[in-house]
Every structure is written in C-alpha cells, then in structure tokens.
C-alpha cells in the first residue's frame, strides 16, 4: 500500500468511526456499545459484499448468500480487526474471542436499520475519495476495532471481537438493500448491482 493509499485509509477509518458514533444511537441519543460495534462490522461486510461479482437482481434484499469470496474476504477483515486491536493495546488471538457473543441479539438496531443509516452516507463519502470499495471495507473493519477500544468499559475486547466477527459474517453474506438511484449512479451501477470499484 502506497503512502497516499494509507493516508486515505486512515482518513476513511476516522470518518466511519465518527459517522457510526453519530448515527447508531438509541432513541434517547445514547451510544449503545453492542449496537455500534455490530453496526460497524456489518458495514464492513456489506461494503465488501458490494465488491463481489454477484448478480443480485434476482435475489431478495436481506437474503443470505454464503460464498467462497465471503470466506476469503472475511478472513481479511478479521486480520485487520485483530491487528488494529493489537495496535490499540488489546493483544487478542482469534482463539481468545468469546463465541457466546457472536449474536445479533445484543444489538438494539436490526440489520436493515444499520444499512439505512450508514450505507448512503458512506457511499457519498466514497464519491469524493479515490479509495475503492474493498479498501473502504477494510477502513470500516479498522473503525470497528476503534469502537471496541472506545467501548471497552462496557464490553471486554474478547467479547466485542466475537460480536464483530458475527457482524462481518452477516454483512459478507447478506444481499444489500437497493440504493437510492442517485447514489448508485455515482458508481455507474443499477441500484441492485455490485459496485465495481475494487482495490
């Protein structure tokens, strides 16, 4: 990765972190740790899914579509998460995570609500960034680690990492809901198609 690419990755990570802190809040305007961590991970997975060469035209939004690509890129997101956590002072191995926390039940927002609150602002950000959709997914995974660090008093890192892994899996295997046509046009794609800005 070039210095310029790394700079854009860091900027996107910080932007996504702020966006999630602002958008994924309760009705009382409070930050809920599990909701924000899972939401960030779902975003990372969703962004990565949009880079897959999957024709979603005949698939229902929200449908589960496991794939070899999801496994490959899920491993990449996992590596980014653990490496970033280590940089933040949380030395964590994949075997250390508490798999009892790999559940969406801990979130106060449904998957579709996370999609509705985050997807368009994130893709609008990418309209003005030279980074591709896969690098954006990596930035979202880094932002997930930042949120785990932020919320460590409410949820330990080994629990939160398990939650994040669940969010990655959900995003990587779930057909995204259609985009607004104006945002989809930015990428030259129909609203249900994949976005071919791979990097």
C-alpha positions as semicolon CSV with decimal commas, in nm:
position;residue;x (nm);y (nm);z (nm)
1;X;0,000;0,000;0,000
2;X;0,141;0,339;-0,100
3;X;0,171;0,630;0,140
4;X;-0,117;0,804;-0,033
5;X;-0,339;0,495;-0,012
6;X;-0,258;0,455;0,358
7;X;-0,345;0,820;0,419
8;X;-0,685;0,773;0,255
9;X;-0,741;0,455;0,457
10;X;-0,669;0,635;0,784
11;X;-0,894;0,926;0,688
12;X;-1,179;0,689;0,596
13;X;-1,138;0,494;0,920
14;X;-1,170;0,814;1,123
15;X;-1,468;0,929;0,916
16;X;-1,653;0,598;0,952
17;X;-1,580;0,594;1,325
18;X;-1,736;0,939;1,368
19;X;-2,030;0,852;1,143
20;X;-2,115;0,538;1,339
21;X;-2,085;0,721;1,671
22;X;-2,330;0,983;1,540
23;X;-2,578;0,762;1,353
24;X;-2,606;0,440;1,551
25;X;-2,758;0,580;1,868
26;X;-3,067;0,495;2,069
27;X;-3,391;0,691;2,066
28;X;-3,258;0,878;2,370
29;X;-2,947;0,979;2,176
30;X;-2,720;0,743;2,370
31;X;-2,436;0,530;2,237
32;X;-2,501;0,161;2,289
33;X;-2,175;-0,033;2,274
34;X;-2,301;-0,356;2,120
35;X;-2,514;-0,175;1,861
36;X;-2,225;0,041;1,742
37;X;-1,970;-0,241;1,733
38;X;-2,200;-0,479;1,548
39;X;-2,315;-0,198;1,318
40;X;-1,960;-0,108;1,218
41;X;-1,881;-0,473;1,145
42;X;-2,198;-0,514;0,943
43;X;-2,097;-0,207;0,741
44;X;-1,754;-0,358;0,670
45;X;-1,915;-0,679;0,549
46;X;-2,177;-0,501;0,341
47;X;-1,915;-0,288;0,168
48;X;-1,711;-0,595;0,088
49;X;-2,020;-0,779;-0,041
50;X;-2,082;-0,493;-0,286
51;X;-1,745;-0,571;-0,448
52;X;-1,839;-0,933;-0,517
53;X;-1,943;-1,028;-0,867
54;X;-2,290;-1,133;-0,760
55;X;-2,593;-1,051;-0,971
56;X;-2,838;-0,953;-0,701
57;X;-3,116;-0,864;-0,944
58;X;-3,299;-1,193;-0,887
59;X;-3,219;-1,211;-0,514
60;X;-3,433;-1,072;-0,236
61;X;-3,268;-0,798;-0,024
62;X;-3,170;-0,940;0,313
63;X;-3,132;-1,291;0,169
64;X;-2,832;-1,492;0,293
65;X;-2,584;-1,581;0,017
66;X;-2,273;-1,760;0,152
67;X;-1,980;-1,774;-0,091
68;X;-1,611;-1,854;-0,125
69;X;-1,548;-1,480;-0,170
70;X;-1,717;-1,414;0,163
71;X;-1,482;-1,660;0,334
72;X;-1,170;-1,515;0,171
73;X;-1,256;-1,153;0,242
74;X;-1,397;-1,235;0,583
75;X;-1,051;-1,360;0,678
76;X;-0,905;-1,030;0,558
77;X;-1,149;-0,827;0,770
78;X;-1,074;-1,048;1,070
79;X;-0,699;-0,993;1,027
80;X;-0,747;-0,616;1,007
81;X;-0,965;-0,618;1,318
82;X;-0,716;-0,817;1,527
83;X;-0,414;-0,619;1,402
84;X;-0,582;-0,287;1,478
85;X;-0,689;-0,406;1,822
86;X;-0,330;-0,503;1,893
87;X;-0,215;-0,154;1,791
88;X;-0,471;-0,014;2,036
89;X;-0,331;-0,225;2,319
90;X;-0,566;-0,525;2,304
91;X;-0,347;-0,828;2,235
92;X;-0,607;-1,076;2,118
93;X;-0,583;-1,405;1,930
94;X;-0,875;-1,548;1,735
95;X;-0,894;-1,833;1,987
96;X;-0,946;-1,580;2,270
97;X;-1,281;-1,447;2,150
98;X;-1,594;-1,531;2,346
99;X;-1,811;-1,706;2,089
100;X;-2,116;-1,672;2,314
101;X;-2,123;-1,310;2,195
102;X;-2,149;-1,400;1,824
103;X;-2,514;-1,298;1,807
104;X;-2,719;-1,014;1,662
105;X;-2,945;-1,026;1,968
106;X;-2,708;-0,789;2,151
107;X;-2,786;-0,503;1,910
108;X;-3,071;-0,256;1,953
109;X;-3,090;-0,198;1,576
110;X;-3,189;-0,451;1,312
111;X;-2,954;-0,510;1,021
112;X;-3,175;-0,317;0,779
113;X;-3,174;-0,016;1,014
114;X;-2,794;-0,015;1,017
115;X;-2,796;-0,034;0,637
116;X;-3,041;0,257;0,613
117;X;-2,844;0,480;0,849
118;X;-2,495;0,415;0,714
119;X;-2,485;0,299;0,352
120;X;-2,575;0,619;0,169
121;X;-2,352;0,848;0,381
122;X;-2,060;0,607;0,337
123;X;-2,104;0,576;-0,039
124;X;-2,142;0,953;-0,065
125;X;-1,809;0,985;0,116
126;X;-1,651;0,743;-0,129
127;X;-1,774;0,957;-0,418
128;X;-1,509;1,211;-0,312
129;X;-1,239;0,961;-0,220
130;X;-1,004;0,778;-0,458
131;X;-1,022;0,461;-0,250
132;X;-1,205;0,156;-0,377
133;X;-1,491;-0,026;-0,211
134;X;-1,270;-0,305;-0,074
135;X;-1,034;-0,059;0,091
136;X;-1,343;0,111;0,235
137;X;-1,446;-0,223;0,386
138;X;-1,102;-0,250;0,545
139;X;-1,140;0,103;0,683
140;X;-1,475;0,004;0,833
141;X;-1,311;-0,300;0,994
142;X;-1,048;-0,069;1,144
143;X;-1,324;0,161;1,268
144;X;-1,486;-0,144;1,428
145;X;-1,165;-0,203;1,626
146;X;-1,167;0,162;1,732
147;X;-1,521;0,126;1,862
148;X;-1,427;-0,190;2,051
149;X;-1,150;0,013;2,216
150;X;-1,389;0,301;2,292
151;X;-1,646;0,073;2,449
152;X;-1,404;-0,150;2,644
153;X;-1,552;-0,036;2,978
154;X;-1,894;-0,169;2,867
155;X;-1,783;-0,483;2,682
156;X;-1,449;-0,659;2,701
157;X;-1,241;-0,688;2,385
158;X;-1,270;-1,067;2,367
159;X;-1,649;-1,037;2,381
160;X;-1,668;-0,741;2,142
161;X;-1,438;-0,910;1,888
162;X;-1,675;-1,206;1,874
163;X;-1,963;-0,966;1,813
164;X;-1,764;-0,800;1,535
165;X;-1,692;-1,136;1,370
166;X;-2,065;-1,204;1,364
167;X;-2,126;-0,864;1,203
168;X;-1,864;-0,929;0,935
169;X;-2,028;-1,261;0,853
170;X;-2,374;-1,105;0,832
171;X;-2,257;-0,829;0,602
172;X;-2,048;-1,056;0,381
173;X;-2,336;-1,296;0,318
174;X;-2,642;-1,070;0,306
175;X;-2,785;-0,925;-0,015
176;X;-2,782;-0,546;0,034
177;X;-3,100;-0,348;0,008
178;X;-3,131;-0,131;-0,306
179;X;-2,951;0,202;-0,310
180;X;-3,114;0,530;-0,396
181;X;-3,075;0,571;-0,772
182;X;-2,882;0,898;-0,736
183;X;-2,614;0,734;-0,523
184;X;-2,598;0,422;-0,740
185;X;-2,545;0,642;-1,044
186;X;-2,221;0,769;-0,894
187;X;-2,077;0,422;-0,941
188;X;-2,234;0,364;-1,281
189;X;-2,432;0,070;-1,149
190;X;-2,801;-0,017;-1,121
191;X;-2,929;0,015;-0,768
192;X;-2,914;-0,360;-0,701
193;X;-2,583;-0,434;-0,875
194;X;-2,238;-0,478;-0,733
195;X;-2,008;-0,176;-0,732
196;X;-1,700;-0,245;-0,940
197;X;-1,458;-0,014;-0,764
198;X;-1,239;-0,295;-0,632
199;X;-0,897;-0,229;-0,485
